[in-house]
PDB file of C-alpha atoms in Angstrom:
ATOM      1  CA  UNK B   1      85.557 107.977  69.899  1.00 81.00           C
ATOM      2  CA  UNK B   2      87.595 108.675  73.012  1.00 84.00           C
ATOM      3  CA  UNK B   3      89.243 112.432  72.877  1.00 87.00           C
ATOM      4  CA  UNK B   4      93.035 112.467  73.963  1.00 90.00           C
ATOM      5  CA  UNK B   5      95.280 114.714  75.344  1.00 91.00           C
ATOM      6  CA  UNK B   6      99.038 114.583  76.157  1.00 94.00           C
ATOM      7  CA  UNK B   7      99.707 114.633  79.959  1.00 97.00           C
ATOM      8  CA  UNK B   8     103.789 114.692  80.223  1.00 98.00           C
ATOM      9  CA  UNK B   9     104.927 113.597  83.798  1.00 98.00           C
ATOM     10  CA  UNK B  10     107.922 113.555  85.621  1.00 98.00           C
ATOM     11  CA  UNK B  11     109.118 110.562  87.942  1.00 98.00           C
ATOM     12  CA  UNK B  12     110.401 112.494  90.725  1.00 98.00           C
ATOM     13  CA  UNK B  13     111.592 109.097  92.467  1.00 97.00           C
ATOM     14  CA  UNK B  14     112.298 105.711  90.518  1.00 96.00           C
ATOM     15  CA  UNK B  15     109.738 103.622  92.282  1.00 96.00           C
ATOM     16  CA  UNK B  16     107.154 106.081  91.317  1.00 98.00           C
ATOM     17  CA  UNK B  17     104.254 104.211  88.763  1.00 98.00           C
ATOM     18  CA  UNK B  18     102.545 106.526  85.856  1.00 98.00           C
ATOM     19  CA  UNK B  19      99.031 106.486  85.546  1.00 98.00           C
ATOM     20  CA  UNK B  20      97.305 103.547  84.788  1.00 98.00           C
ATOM     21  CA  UNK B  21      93.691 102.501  83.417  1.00 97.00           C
ATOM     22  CA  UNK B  22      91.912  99.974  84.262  1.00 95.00           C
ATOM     23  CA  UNK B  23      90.044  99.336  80.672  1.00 95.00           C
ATOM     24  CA  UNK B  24      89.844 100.770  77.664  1.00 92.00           C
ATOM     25  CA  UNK B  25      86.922 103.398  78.499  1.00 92.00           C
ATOM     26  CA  UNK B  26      88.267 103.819  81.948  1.00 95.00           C
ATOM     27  CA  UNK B  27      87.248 107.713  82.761  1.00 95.00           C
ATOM     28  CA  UNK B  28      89.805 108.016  85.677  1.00 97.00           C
ATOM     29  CA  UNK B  29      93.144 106.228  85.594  1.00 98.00           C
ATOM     30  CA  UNK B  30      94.649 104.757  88.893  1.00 98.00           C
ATOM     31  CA  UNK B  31      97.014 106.626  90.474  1.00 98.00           C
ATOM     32  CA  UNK B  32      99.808 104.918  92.835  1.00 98.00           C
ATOM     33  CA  UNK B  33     101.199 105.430  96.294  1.00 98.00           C
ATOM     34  CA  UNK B  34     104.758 106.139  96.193  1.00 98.00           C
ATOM     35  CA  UNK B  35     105.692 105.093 100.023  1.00 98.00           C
ATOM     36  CA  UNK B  36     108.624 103.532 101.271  1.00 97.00           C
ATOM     37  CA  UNK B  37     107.024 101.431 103.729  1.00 97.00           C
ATOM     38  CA  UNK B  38     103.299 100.576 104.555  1.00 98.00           C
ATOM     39  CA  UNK B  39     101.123 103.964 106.508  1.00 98.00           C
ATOM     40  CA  UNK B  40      98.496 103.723 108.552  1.00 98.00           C
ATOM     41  CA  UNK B  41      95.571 106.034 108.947  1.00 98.00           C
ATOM     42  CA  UNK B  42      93.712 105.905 111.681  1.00 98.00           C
ATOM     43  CA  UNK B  43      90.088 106.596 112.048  1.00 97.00           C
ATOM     44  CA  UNK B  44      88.975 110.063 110.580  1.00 97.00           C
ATOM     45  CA  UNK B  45      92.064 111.207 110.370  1.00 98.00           C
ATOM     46  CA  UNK B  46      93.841 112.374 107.144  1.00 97.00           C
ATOM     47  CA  UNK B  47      97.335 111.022 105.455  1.00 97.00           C
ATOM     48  CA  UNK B  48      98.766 113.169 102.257  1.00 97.00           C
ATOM     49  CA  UNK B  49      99.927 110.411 100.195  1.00 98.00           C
ATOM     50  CA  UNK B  50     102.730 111.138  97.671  1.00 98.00           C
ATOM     51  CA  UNK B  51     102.438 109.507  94.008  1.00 98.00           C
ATOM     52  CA  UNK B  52     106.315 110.484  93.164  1.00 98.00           C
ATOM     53  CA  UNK B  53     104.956 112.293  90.288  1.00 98.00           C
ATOM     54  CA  UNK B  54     104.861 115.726  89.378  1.00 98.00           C
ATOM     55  CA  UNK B  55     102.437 116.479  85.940  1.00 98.00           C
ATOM     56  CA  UNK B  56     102.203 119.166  82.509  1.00 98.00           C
ATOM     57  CA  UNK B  57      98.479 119.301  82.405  1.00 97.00           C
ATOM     58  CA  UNK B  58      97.856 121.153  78.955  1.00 96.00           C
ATOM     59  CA  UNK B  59      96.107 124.262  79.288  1.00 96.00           C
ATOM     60  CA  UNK B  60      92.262 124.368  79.294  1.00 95.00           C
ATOM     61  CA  UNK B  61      91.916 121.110  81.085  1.00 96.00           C
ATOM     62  CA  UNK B  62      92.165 120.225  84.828  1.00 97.00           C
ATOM     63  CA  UNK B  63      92.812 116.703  86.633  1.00 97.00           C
ATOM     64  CA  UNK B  64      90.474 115.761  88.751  1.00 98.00           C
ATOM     65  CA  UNK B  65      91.353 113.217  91.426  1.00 98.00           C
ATOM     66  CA  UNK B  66      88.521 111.471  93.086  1.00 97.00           C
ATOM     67  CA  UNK B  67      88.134 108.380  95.106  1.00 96.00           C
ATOM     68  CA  UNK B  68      88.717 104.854  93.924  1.00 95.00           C
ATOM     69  CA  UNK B  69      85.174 102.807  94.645  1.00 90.00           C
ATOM     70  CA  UNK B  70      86.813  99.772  95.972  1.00 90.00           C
ATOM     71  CA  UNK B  71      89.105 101.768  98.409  1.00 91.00           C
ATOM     72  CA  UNK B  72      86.402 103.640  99.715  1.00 92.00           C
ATOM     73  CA  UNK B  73      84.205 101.227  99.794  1.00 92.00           C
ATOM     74  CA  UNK B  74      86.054  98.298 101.526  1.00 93.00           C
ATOM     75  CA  UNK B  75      88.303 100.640 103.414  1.00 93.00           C
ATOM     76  CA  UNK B  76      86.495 103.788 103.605  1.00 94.00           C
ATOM     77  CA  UNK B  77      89.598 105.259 101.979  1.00 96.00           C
ATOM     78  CA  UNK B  78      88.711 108.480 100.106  1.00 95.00           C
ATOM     79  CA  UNK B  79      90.022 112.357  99.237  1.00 94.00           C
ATOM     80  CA  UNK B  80      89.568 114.347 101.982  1.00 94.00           C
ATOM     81  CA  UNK B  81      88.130 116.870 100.033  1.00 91.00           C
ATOM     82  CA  UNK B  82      86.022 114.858  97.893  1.00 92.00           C
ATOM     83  CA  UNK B  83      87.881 115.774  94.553  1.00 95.00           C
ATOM     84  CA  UNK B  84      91.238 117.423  94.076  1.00 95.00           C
ATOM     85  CA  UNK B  85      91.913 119.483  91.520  1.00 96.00           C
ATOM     86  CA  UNK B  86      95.679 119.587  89.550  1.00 97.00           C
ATOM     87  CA  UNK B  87      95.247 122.903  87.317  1.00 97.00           C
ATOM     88  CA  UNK B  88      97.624 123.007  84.352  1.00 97.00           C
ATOM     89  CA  UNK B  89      99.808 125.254  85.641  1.00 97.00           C
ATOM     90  CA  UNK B  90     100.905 123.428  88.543  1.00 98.00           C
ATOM     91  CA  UNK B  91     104.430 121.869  88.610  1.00 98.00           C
ATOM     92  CA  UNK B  92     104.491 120.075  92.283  1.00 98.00           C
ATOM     93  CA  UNK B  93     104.205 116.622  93.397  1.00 98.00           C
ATOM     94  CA  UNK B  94     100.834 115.268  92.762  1.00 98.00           C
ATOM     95  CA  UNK B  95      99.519 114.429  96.285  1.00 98.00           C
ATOM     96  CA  UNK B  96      96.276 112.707  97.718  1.00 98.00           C
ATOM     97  CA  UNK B  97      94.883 114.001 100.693  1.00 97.00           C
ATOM     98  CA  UNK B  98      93.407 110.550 102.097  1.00 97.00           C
ATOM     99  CA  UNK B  99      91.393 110.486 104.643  1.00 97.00           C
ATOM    100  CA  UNK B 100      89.716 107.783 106.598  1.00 97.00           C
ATOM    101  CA  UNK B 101      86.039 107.811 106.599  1.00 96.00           C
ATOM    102  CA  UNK B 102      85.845 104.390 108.807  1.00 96.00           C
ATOM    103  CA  UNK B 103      86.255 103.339 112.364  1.00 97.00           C
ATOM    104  CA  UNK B 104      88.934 101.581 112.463  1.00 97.00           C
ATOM    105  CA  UNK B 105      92.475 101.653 111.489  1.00 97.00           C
ATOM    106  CA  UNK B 106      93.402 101.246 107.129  1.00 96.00           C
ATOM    107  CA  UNK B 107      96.642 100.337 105.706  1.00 96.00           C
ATOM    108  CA  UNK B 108      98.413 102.097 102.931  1.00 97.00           C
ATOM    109  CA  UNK B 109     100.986  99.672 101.137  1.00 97.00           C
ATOM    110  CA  UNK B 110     103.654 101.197  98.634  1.00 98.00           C
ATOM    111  CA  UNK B 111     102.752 101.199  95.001  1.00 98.00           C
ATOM    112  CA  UNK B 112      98.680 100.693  96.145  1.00 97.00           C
ATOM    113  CA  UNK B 113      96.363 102.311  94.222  1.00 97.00           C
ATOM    114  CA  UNK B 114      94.895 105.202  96.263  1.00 97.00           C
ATOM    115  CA  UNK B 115      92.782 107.336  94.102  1.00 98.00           C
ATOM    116  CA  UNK B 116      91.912 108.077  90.358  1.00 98.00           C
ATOM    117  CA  UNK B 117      92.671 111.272  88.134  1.00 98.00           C
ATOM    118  CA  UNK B 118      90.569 112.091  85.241  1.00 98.00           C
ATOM    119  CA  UNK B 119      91.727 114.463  82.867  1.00 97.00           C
ATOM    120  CA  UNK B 120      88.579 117.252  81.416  1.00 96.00           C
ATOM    121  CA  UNK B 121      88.120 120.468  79.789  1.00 95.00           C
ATOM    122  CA  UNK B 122      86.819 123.356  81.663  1.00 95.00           C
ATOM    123  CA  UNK B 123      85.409 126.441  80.608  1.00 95.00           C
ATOM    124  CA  UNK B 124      87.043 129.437  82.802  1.00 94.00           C
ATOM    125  CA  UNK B 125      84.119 131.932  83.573  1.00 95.00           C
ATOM    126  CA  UNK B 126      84.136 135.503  83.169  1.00 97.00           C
ATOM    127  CA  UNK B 127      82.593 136.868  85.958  1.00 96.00           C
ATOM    128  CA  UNK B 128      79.953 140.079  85.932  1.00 97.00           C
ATOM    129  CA  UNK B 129      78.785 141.809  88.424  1.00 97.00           C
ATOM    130  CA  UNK B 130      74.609 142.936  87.393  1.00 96.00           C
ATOM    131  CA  UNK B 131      71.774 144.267  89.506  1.00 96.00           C
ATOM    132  CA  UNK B 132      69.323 141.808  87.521  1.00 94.00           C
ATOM    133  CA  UNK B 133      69.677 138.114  86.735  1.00 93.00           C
ATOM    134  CA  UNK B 134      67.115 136.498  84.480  1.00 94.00           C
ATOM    135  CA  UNK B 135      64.050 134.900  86.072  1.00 93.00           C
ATOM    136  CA  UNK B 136      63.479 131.024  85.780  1.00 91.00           C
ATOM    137  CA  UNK B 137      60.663 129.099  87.168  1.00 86.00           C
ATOM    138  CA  UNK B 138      63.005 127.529  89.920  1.00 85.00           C
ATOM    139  CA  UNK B 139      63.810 130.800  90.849  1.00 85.00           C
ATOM    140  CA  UNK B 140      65.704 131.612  94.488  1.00 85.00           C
ATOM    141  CA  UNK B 141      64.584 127.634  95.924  1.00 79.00           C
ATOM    142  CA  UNK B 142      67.796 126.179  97.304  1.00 77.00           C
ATOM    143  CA  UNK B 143      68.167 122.591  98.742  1.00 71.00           C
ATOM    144  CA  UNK B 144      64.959 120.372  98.553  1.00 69.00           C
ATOM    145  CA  UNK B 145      62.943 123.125  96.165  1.00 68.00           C
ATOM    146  CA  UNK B 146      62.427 121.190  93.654  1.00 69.00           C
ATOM    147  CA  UNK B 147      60.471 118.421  96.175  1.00 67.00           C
ATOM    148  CA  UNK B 148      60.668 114.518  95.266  1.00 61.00           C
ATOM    149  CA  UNK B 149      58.610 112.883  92.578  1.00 57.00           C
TER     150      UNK B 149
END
């Protein structure tokens, strides 16, 4: 069973497109361009992308926005900062930071889907400052500790 959650939104232009997913277990759903004419970003550079939509997250959860596969994949079209993050208590436009990964020129056409949001919990940590922490077998090892099996 598939936990759901009520995300109002606001069309801030009439051309804007709600969320849409793509199947019935779809995590993220597709979220839409709202241009008035086709963008181009060039290579490594970075285009904010308006969706024309402006969201009432409920508290306790958090939309993610992360990359669509096929975008970055066949365009190397992805968040510039790997995964955006709409808290609930934001009332702005909803805007994708998209940013070329490729070597060449990519096309944005109006109404294209550009990236995916998926809606989650989150647990918001109480932070405590301690001279100890407890010990674990890992320990302090950072990046690679662990080795490869």
């Amino acid at each position: 069973m598939i936990d759901k959650a009520i995300v109002n939104i606001k069309k801030l232009k009439s051309e804007s497109k709600l969320p849409t997913y793509g199947s019935a277990s779809a995590a993220g759903a597709d979220l839409y361009a709202c241009l008035d004419a086709e963008i181009t970003i060039e290579p490594h550079s970075t285009y904010m992308i308006p969706t024309g939509l402006s969201m009432e997250i409920p508290e306790g959860y958090a939309g993610l926005i992360y990359a669509r596969s096929g975008l970055a994949s066949k365009k190397g079209l992805a968040p510039a900062n790997k995964v955006g993050v709409v808290d609930s208590d934001y009332r702005g436009e909803v805007m994708v930071a998209l940013h070329n990964h490729s070597e060449v020129a990519a096309t944005v056409a109006p109404g294209e889907r550009i990236a995916q949001l998926v809606i989650t919990p989150y647990i918001m940590g109480i932070f405590t400052e301690t001279d100890e922490l407890n010990s674990t077998e890992r320990g302090e090892g950072g990046f690679g500790s662990t080795g490869s099996k």
